[in-house]
Coordinates of C-alpha atoms in Angstrom, one line a residue:
Chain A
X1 CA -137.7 -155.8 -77.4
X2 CA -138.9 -152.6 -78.1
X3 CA -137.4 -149.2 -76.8
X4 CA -139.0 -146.9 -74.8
X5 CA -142.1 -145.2 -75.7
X6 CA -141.0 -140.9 -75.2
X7 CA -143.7 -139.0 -73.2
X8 CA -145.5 -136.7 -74.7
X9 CA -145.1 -133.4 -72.6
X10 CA -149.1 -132.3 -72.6
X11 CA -150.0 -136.1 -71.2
X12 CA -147.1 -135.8 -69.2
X13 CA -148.5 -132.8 -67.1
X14 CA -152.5 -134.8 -66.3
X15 CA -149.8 -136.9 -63.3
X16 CA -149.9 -133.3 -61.5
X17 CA -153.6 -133.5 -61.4
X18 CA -153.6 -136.5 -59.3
X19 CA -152.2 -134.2 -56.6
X20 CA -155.3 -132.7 -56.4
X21 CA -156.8 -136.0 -55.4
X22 CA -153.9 -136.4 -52.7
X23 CA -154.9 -132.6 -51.3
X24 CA -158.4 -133.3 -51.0
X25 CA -157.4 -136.5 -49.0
X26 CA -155.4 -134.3 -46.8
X27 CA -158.1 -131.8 -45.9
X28 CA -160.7 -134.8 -45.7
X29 CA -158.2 -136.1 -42.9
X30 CA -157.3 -133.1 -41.3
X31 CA -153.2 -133.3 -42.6
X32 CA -151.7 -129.8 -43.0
X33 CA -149.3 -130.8 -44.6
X34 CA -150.5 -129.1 -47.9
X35 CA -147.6 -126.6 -47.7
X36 CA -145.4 -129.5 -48.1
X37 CA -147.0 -131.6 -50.5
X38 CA -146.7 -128.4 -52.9
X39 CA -143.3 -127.7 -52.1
X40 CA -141.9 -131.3 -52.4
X41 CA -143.4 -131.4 -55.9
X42 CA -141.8 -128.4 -57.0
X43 CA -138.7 -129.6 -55.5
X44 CA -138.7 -132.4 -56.6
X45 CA -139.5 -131.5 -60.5
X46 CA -137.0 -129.0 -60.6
X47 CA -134.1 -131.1 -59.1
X48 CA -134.8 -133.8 -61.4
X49 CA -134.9 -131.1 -64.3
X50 CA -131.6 -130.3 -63.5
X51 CA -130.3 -133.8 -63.0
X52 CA -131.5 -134.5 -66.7
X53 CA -129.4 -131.7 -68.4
X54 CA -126.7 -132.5 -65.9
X55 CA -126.9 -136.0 -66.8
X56 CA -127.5 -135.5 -70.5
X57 CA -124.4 -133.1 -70.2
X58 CA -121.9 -135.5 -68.4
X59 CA -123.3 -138.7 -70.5
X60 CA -122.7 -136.6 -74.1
X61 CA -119.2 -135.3 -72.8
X62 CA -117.5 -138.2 -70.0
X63 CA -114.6 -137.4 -68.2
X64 CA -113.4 -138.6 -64.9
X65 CA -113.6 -135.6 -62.8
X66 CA -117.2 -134.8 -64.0
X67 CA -118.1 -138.6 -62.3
X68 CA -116.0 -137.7 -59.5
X69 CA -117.8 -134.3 -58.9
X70 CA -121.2 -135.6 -59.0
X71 CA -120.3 -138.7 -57.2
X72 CA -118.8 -136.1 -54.1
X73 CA -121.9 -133.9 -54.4
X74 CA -123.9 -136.9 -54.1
X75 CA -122.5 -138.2 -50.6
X76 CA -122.0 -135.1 -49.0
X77 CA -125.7 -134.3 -49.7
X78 CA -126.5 -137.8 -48.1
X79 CA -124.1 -137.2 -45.0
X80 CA -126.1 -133.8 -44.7
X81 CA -129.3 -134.8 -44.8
X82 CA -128.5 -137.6 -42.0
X83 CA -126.5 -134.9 -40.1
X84 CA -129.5 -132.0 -40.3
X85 CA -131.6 -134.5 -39.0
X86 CA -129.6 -135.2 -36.1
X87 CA -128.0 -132.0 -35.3
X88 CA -128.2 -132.9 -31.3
X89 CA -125.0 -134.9 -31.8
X90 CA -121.6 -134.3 -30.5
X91 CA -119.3 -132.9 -33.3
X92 CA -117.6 -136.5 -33.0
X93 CA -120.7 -138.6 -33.9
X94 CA -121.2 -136.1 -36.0
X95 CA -117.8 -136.7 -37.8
X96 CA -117.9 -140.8 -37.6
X97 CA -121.9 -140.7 -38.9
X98 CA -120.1 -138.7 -42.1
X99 CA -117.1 -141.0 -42.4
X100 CA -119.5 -144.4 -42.0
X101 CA -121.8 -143.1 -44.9
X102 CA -118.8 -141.8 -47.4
X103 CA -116.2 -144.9 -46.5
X104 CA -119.6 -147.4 -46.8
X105 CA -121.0 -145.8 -49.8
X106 CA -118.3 -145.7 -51.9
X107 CA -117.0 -148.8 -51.1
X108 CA -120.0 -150.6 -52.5
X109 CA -120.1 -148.0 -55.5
X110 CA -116.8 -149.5 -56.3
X111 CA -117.4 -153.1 -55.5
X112 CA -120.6 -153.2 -57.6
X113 CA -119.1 -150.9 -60.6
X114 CA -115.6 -152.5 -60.8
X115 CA -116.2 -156.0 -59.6
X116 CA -119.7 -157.4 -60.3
X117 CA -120.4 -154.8 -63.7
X118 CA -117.2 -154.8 -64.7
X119 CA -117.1 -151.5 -66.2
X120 CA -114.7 -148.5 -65.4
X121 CA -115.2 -146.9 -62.2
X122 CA -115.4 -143.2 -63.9
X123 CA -118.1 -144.7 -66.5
X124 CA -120.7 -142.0 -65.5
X125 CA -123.6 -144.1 -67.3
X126 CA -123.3 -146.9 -64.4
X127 CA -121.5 -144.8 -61.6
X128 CA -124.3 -142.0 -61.7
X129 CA -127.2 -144.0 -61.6
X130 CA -126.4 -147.3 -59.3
X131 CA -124.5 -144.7 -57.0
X132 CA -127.8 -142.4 -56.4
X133 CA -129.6 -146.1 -55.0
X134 CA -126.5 -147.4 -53.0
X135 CA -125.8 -143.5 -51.5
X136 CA -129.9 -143.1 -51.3
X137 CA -130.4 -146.4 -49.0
X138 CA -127.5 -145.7 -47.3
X139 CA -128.7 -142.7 -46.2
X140 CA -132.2 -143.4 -45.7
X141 CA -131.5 -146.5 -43.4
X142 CA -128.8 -144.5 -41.2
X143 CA -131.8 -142.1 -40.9
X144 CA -134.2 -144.4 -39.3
X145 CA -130.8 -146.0 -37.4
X146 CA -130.0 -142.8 -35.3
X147 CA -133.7 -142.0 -35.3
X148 CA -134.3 -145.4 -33.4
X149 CA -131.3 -144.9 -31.3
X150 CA -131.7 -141.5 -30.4
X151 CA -135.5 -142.1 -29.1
X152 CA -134.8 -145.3 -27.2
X153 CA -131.8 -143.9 -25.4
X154 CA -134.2 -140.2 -24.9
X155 CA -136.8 -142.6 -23.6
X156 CA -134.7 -144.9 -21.3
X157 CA -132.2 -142.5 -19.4
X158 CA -133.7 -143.6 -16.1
X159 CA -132.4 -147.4 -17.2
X160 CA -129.1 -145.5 -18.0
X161 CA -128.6 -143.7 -15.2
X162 CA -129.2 -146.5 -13.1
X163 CA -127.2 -148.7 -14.9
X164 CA -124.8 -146.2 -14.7
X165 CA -124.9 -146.2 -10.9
X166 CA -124.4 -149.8 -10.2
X167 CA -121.4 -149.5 -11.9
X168 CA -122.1 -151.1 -15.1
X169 CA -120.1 -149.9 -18.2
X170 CA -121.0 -147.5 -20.9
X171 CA -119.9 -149.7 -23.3
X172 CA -122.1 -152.6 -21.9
X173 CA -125.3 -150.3 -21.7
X174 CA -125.3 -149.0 -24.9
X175 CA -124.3 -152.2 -26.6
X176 CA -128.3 -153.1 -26.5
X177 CA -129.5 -149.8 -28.2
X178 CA -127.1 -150.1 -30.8
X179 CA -128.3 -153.4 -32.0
X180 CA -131.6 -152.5 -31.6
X181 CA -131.3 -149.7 -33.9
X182 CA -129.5 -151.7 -36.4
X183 CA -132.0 -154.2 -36.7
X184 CA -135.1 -151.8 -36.7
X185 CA -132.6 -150.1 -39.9
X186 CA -132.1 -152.9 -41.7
X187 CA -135.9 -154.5 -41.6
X188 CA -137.9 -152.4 -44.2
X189 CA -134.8 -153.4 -46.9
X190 CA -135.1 -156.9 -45.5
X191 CA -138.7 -156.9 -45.8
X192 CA -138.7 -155.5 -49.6
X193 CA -136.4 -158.7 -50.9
X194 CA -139.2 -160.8 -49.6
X195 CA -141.9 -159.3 -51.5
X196 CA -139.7 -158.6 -54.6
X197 CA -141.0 -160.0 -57.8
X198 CA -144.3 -161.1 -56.6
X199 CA -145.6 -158.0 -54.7
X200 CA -144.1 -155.2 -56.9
X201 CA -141.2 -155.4 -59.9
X202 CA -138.5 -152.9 -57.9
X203 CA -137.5 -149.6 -60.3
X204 CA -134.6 -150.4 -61.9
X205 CA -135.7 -153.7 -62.8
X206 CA -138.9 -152.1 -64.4
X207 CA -137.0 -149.2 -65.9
X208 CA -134.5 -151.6 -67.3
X209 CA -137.6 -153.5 -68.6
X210 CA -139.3 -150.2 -69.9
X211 CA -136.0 -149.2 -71.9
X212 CA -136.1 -152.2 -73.9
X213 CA -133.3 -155.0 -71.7
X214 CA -133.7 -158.3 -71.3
X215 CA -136.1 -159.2 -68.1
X216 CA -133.5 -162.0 -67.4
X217 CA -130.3 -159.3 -67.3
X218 CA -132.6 -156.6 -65.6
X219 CA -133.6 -159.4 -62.7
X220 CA -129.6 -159.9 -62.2
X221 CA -128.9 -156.5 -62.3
X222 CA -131.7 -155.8 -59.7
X223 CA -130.8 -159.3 -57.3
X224 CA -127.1 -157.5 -57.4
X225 CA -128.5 -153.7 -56.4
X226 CA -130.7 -155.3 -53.9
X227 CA -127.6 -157.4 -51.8
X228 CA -125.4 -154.3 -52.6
X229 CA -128.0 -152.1 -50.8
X230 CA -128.5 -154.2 -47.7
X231 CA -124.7 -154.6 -47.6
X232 CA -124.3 -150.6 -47.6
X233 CA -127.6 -150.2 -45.3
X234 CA -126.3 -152.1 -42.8
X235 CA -122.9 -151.2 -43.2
X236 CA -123.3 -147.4 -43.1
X237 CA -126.0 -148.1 -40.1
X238 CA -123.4 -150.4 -37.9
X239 CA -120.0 -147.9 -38.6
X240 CA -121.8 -144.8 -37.2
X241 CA -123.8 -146.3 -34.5
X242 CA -120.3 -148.2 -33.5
X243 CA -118.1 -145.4 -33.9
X244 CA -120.1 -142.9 -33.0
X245 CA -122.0 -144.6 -29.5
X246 CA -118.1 -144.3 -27.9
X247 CA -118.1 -140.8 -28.2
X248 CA -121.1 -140.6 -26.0
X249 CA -118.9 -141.0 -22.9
X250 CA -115.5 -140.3 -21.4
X251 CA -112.6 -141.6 -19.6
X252 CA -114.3 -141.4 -16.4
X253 CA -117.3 -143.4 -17.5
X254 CA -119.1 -140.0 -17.9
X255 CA -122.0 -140.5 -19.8
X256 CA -123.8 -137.2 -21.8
X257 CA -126.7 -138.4 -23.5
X258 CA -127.8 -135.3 -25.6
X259 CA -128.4 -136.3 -28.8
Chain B
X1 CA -114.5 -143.9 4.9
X2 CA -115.3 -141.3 2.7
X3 CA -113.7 -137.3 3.0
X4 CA -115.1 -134.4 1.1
X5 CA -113.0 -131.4 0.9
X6 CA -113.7 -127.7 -0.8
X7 CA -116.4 -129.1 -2.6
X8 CA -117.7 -127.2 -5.5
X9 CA -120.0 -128.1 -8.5
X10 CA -120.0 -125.4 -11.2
X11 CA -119.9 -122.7 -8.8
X12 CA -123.7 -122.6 -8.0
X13 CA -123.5 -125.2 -4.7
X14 CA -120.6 -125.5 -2.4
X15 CA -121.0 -128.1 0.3
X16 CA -119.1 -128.3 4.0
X17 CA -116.3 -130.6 4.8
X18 CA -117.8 -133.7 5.6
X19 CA -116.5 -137.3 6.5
X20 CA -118.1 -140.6 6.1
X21 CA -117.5 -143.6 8.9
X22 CA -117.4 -147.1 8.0
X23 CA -120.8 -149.0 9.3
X24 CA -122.8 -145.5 10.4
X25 CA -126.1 -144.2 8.6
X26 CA -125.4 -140.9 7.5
X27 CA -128.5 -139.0 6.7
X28 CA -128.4 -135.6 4.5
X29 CA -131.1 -133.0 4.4
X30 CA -131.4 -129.7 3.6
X31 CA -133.6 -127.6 1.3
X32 CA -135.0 -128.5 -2.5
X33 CA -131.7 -127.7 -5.1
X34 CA -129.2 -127.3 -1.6
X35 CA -127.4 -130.1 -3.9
X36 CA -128.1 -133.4 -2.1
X37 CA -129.1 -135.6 -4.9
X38 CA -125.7 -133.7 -7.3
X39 CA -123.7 -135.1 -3.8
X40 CA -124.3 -138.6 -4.2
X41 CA -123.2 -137.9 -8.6
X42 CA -119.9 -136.5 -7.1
X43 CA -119.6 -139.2 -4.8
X44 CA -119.9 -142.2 -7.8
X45 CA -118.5 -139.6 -10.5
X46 CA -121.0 -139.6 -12.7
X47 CA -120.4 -136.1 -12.3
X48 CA -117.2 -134.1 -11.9
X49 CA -117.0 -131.3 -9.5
X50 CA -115.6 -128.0 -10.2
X51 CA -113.3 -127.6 -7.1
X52 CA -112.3 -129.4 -4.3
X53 CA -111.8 -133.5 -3.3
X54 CA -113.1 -136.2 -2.5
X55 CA -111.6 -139.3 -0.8
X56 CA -112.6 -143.2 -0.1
X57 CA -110.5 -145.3 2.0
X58 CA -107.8 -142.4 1.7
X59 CA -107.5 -142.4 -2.1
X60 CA -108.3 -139.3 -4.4
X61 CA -111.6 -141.0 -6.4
X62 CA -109.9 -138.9 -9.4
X63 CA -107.6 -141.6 -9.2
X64 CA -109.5 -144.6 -8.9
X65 CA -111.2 -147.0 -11.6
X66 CA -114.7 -144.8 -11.7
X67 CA -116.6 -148.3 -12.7
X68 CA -115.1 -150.1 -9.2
X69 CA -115.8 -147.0 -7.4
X70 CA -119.7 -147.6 -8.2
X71 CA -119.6 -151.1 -7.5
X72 CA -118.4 -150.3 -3.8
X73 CA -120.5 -147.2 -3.8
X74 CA -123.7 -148.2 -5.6
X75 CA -126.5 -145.1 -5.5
X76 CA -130.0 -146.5 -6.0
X77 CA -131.7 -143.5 -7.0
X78 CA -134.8 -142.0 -6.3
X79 CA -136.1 -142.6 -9.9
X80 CA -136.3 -146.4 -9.6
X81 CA -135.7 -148.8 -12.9
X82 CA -136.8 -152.3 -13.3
X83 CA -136.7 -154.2 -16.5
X84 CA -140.2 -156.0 -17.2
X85 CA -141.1 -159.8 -16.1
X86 CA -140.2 -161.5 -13.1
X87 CA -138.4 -160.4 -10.2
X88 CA -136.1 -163.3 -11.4
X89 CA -135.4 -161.9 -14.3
X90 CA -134.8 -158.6 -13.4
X91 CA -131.9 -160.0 -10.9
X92 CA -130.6 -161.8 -14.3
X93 CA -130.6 -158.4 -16.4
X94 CA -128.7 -156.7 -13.5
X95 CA -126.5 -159.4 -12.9
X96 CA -125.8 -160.0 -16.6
X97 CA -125.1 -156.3 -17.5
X98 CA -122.5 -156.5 -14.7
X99 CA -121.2 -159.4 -16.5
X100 CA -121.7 -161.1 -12.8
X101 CA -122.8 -164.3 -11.9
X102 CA -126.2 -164.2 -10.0
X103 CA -126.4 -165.3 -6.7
X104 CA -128.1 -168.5 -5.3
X105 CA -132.1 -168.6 -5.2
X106 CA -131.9 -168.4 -1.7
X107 CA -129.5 -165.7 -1.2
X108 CA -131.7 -163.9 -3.8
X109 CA -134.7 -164.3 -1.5
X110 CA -132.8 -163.1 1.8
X111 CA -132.5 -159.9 0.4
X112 CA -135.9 -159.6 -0.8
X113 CA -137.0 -160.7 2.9
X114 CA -134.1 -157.5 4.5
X115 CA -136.1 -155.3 1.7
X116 CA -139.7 -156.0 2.4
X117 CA -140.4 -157.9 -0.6
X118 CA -143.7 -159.9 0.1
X119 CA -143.3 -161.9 -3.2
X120 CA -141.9 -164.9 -4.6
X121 CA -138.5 -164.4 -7.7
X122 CA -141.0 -165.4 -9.9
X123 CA -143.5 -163.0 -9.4
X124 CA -143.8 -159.9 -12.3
X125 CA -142.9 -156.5 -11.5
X126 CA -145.1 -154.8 -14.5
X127 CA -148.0 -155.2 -12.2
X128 CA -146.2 -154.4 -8.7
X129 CA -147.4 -150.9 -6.3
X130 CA -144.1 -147.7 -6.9
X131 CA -143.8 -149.0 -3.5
X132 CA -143.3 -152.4 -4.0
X133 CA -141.2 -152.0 -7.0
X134 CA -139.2 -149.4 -4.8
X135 CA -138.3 -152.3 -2.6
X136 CA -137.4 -155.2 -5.0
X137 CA -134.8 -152.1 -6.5
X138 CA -133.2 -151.7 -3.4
X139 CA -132.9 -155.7 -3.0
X140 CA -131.3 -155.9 -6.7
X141 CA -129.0 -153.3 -5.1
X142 CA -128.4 -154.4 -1.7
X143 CA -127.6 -158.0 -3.6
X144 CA -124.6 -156.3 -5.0
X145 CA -123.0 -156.0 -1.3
X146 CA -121.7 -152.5 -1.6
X147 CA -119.2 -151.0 1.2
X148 CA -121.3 -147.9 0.9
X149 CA -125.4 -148.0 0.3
X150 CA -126.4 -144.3 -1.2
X151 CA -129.9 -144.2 -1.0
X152 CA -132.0 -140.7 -2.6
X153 CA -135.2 -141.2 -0.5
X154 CA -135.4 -144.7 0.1
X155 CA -139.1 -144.7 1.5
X156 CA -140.4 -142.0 -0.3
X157 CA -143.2 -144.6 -1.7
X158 CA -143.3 -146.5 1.5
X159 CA -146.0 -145.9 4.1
X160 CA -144.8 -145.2 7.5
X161 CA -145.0 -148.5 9.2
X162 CA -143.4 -150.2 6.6
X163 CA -141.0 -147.7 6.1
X164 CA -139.8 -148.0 9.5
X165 CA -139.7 -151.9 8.8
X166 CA -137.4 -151.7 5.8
X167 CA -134.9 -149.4 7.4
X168 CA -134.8 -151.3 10.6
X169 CA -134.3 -154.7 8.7
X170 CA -131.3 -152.5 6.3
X171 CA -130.0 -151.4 9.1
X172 CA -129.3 -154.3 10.8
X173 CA -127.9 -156.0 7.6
X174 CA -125.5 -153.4 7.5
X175 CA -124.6 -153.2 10.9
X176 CA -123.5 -156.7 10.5
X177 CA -122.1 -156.3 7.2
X178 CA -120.0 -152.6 7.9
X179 CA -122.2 -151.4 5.0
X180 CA -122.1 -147.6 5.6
X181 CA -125.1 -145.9 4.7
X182 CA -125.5 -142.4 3.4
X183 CA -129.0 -141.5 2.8
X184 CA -130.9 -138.6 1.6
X185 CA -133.9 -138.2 3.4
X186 CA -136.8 -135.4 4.2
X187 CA -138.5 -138.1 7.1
X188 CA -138.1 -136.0 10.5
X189 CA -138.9 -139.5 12.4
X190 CA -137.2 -142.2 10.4
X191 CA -134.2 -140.0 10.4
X192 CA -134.5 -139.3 14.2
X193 CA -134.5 -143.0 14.8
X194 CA -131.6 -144.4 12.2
X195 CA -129.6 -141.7 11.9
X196 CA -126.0 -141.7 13.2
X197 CA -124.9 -138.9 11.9
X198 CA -126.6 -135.7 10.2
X199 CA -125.3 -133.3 7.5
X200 CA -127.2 -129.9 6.4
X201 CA -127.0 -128.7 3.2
X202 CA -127.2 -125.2 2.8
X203 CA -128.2 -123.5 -0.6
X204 CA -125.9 -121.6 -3.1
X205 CA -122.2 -120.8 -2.4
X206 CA -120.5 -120.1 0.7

């Protein structure tokens, strides 16, 4: 196999001109969301600036504790970007929402580094980049969890309330949110194994390919990321809605439903 | 049956001493935001007042299991629910969320016939008048047989003469039952005719 073919930095820049193609769509279809289009692609070019020279840093010079910082900054950016977008919550939710992502996160981190790689735990090469999918997902499918959850409950209070009054319990009406939440979470990752291989080669199996590995290792690697990320989705999604869906009520069967 | 002392709720309504008999329709009125509908809340505790007591069958409700409380004191609200499908069904989702067993066919349809309900249990309520959904609500409820029926406008999507049907035919089931009934309710007539016993509600703090 060969190894991979090194951009050249002026043909490199023409993929910014196909945002002009995206802008004119926008304005075609009435989206103002120009403003945002701009400022993601800035955002997103400068963070992953940064990541390389972090990344090229930590890579030339391993040590433990530079793994263990990035893998920290990592998750807490993922349990704040959840958090910011549910900042309705109780400080408990809150608190069992950061707790499912971290505990679930890591977990399969570990499980997927140490047991099915192999490798050391604190190898930054495997930690670094499988991390940033498992802590991604994770975050991404708690996301769409509490967004489903929050709206069904928001649109259904008058079934609450009711419920409530003819003395059903909390527990017992919320039960049915919950695992509609974690089912709407855990479809678009179940959806993406299907098509997987014949619709579209996922990105780490084509990077892999691109770098010059084996297709036969990069398919293993990427069955293994895939199982690993509907593990942690539907992990992360299940401990915060389960933890965190008691703390919407108290002793007395109280029920406060801002979220 | 029921005794309210020094009640308060966040110190913007303060209600009078009241008491509740066993078997009597009690009907509450007063002004928009006197606090009628946050009554009934204090009553089931889905709300907690600020000040003051309440008692049912001489016991502080601070004391008692809050989920029993509301099967004895079930408060249909004004806002009705029903799941979708069949009247059926919608007995089933009730019955099952109250980890009940669901009462014969027949039963079923006796309290559709004390409600007003001019359909069969297999009939849908997606397609169902407010009015007619109103009554198959109050059915699921009165199915539940309740010692006391809290009721936030029962008839407020009833016309008159059926109005006047439904609470005669309540009444009477409850009579026989020793259902008491306390009822919020802004119809001068229907309260003039089943009213045992009136409270006002004043608004603000006294």
């Amino acid at each position: 196999m060969n190894g991979v073919i090194v951009l050249n930095i002026g043909s490199f820049l023409l993929i910014y001109l196909l945002l002009i193609l995206i802008l004119l769509i926008m304005k075609k279809s009435q989206i103002h969301q120009s403003k945002l289009l701009f400022l993601a692609s800035i955002r997103m070019t400068l963070q992953l600036i940064l990541a390389g020279y972090v990344l090229t840093y930590i890579f030339k010079n391993p040590h433990p504790l530079l793994t263990l910082i990035y893998l920290s900054t990592m998750t807490f950016f993922a349990v704040h970007r959840v958090l910011s977008k549910n900042k309705g919550l109780n400080r408990k939710f809150k608190m069992m929402i950061a707790l499912s992502i971290g505990a679930s996160g890591l977990f399969m981190v570990f499980f997927f580094v140490a047991v099915i790689v192999g490798e050391s735990i604190f190898n930054p090469q495997y930690v670094i980049p499988l991390s940033g999918m498992i802590m991604g997902n994770a975050m991404t499918g708690t996301n769409l969890g509490m967004k489903t959850f929050r709206e069904s409950i928001q649109s259904q209070k008058n079934q609450i309330e009711t419920l409530l009054n003819f003395g059903v319990t909390p527990k017992k009406i919320l039960q049915p949110f919950v695992n509609q939440a974690l089912e709407t979470a855990l479809l678009p990752t179940l959806n993406s194994m299907v098509g997987m291989g014949i619709v579209s080669l996922p990105g780490m199996m084509t990077g892999q390919i691109l770098s010059g590995t084996l297709p036969t290792t990069a398919v293993f690697y990427q069955i293994a990321i895939m199982i690993a990320i509907t593990t942690v989705v539907c992990l992360s999604v299940f401990l915060s809605l389960y933890l965190g869906y008691h703390t919407l009520y108290n002793k007395r069967n109280q029920m406060d439903l801002r979220l | 049956m029921i005794r309210v002392e020094n009640l308060k709720f966040l110190d913007i309504i303060s209600y009078p001493d009241m008491q509740i008999e066993q078997g009597q329709i009690t009907v509450i009125q007063g002004e928009s935001g006197c606090g009628k509908s946050t009554l009934l809340k204090l009553l089931n505790q889905t709300q907690t007042q600020s000040e003051g007591k309440i008692y049912y069958r001489g016991n502080d409700l601070e004391t008692i299991d809050t989920i029993q409380l509301r099967r004895e004191l079930i408060l249909v609200n004004q806002s009705l629910f029903l799941f979708p499908g069949t009247i059926r069904e919608n007995f089933r989702m009730f019955y099952e969320r109250r980890e009940q067993i669901m009462p014969s066919d027949e039963e079923l349809l006796n309290f559709l016939r004390i409600c007003q309900v001019p359909f069969s249990l297999e009939d849908l309520s997606d397609t169902m008048s407010g009015g007619e959904k109103q009554r198959v609500f109050h059915a699921i409820a009165l199915s539940f047989r309740p010692k006391v029926l809290m009721l936030d406008e029962p008839t407020s999507a009833l016309d008159q003469e059926t109005a006047f049907r439904f609470m005669e035919q309540i009444k009477e089931y409850c009579k026989k039952q020793e259902i008491s009934i306390l009822m919020i309710s802004h119809d001068k007539s229907l309260t003039e005719t089943f009213a045992d016993k009136m409270i006002w509600l004043k608004k603000g703090v006294s």
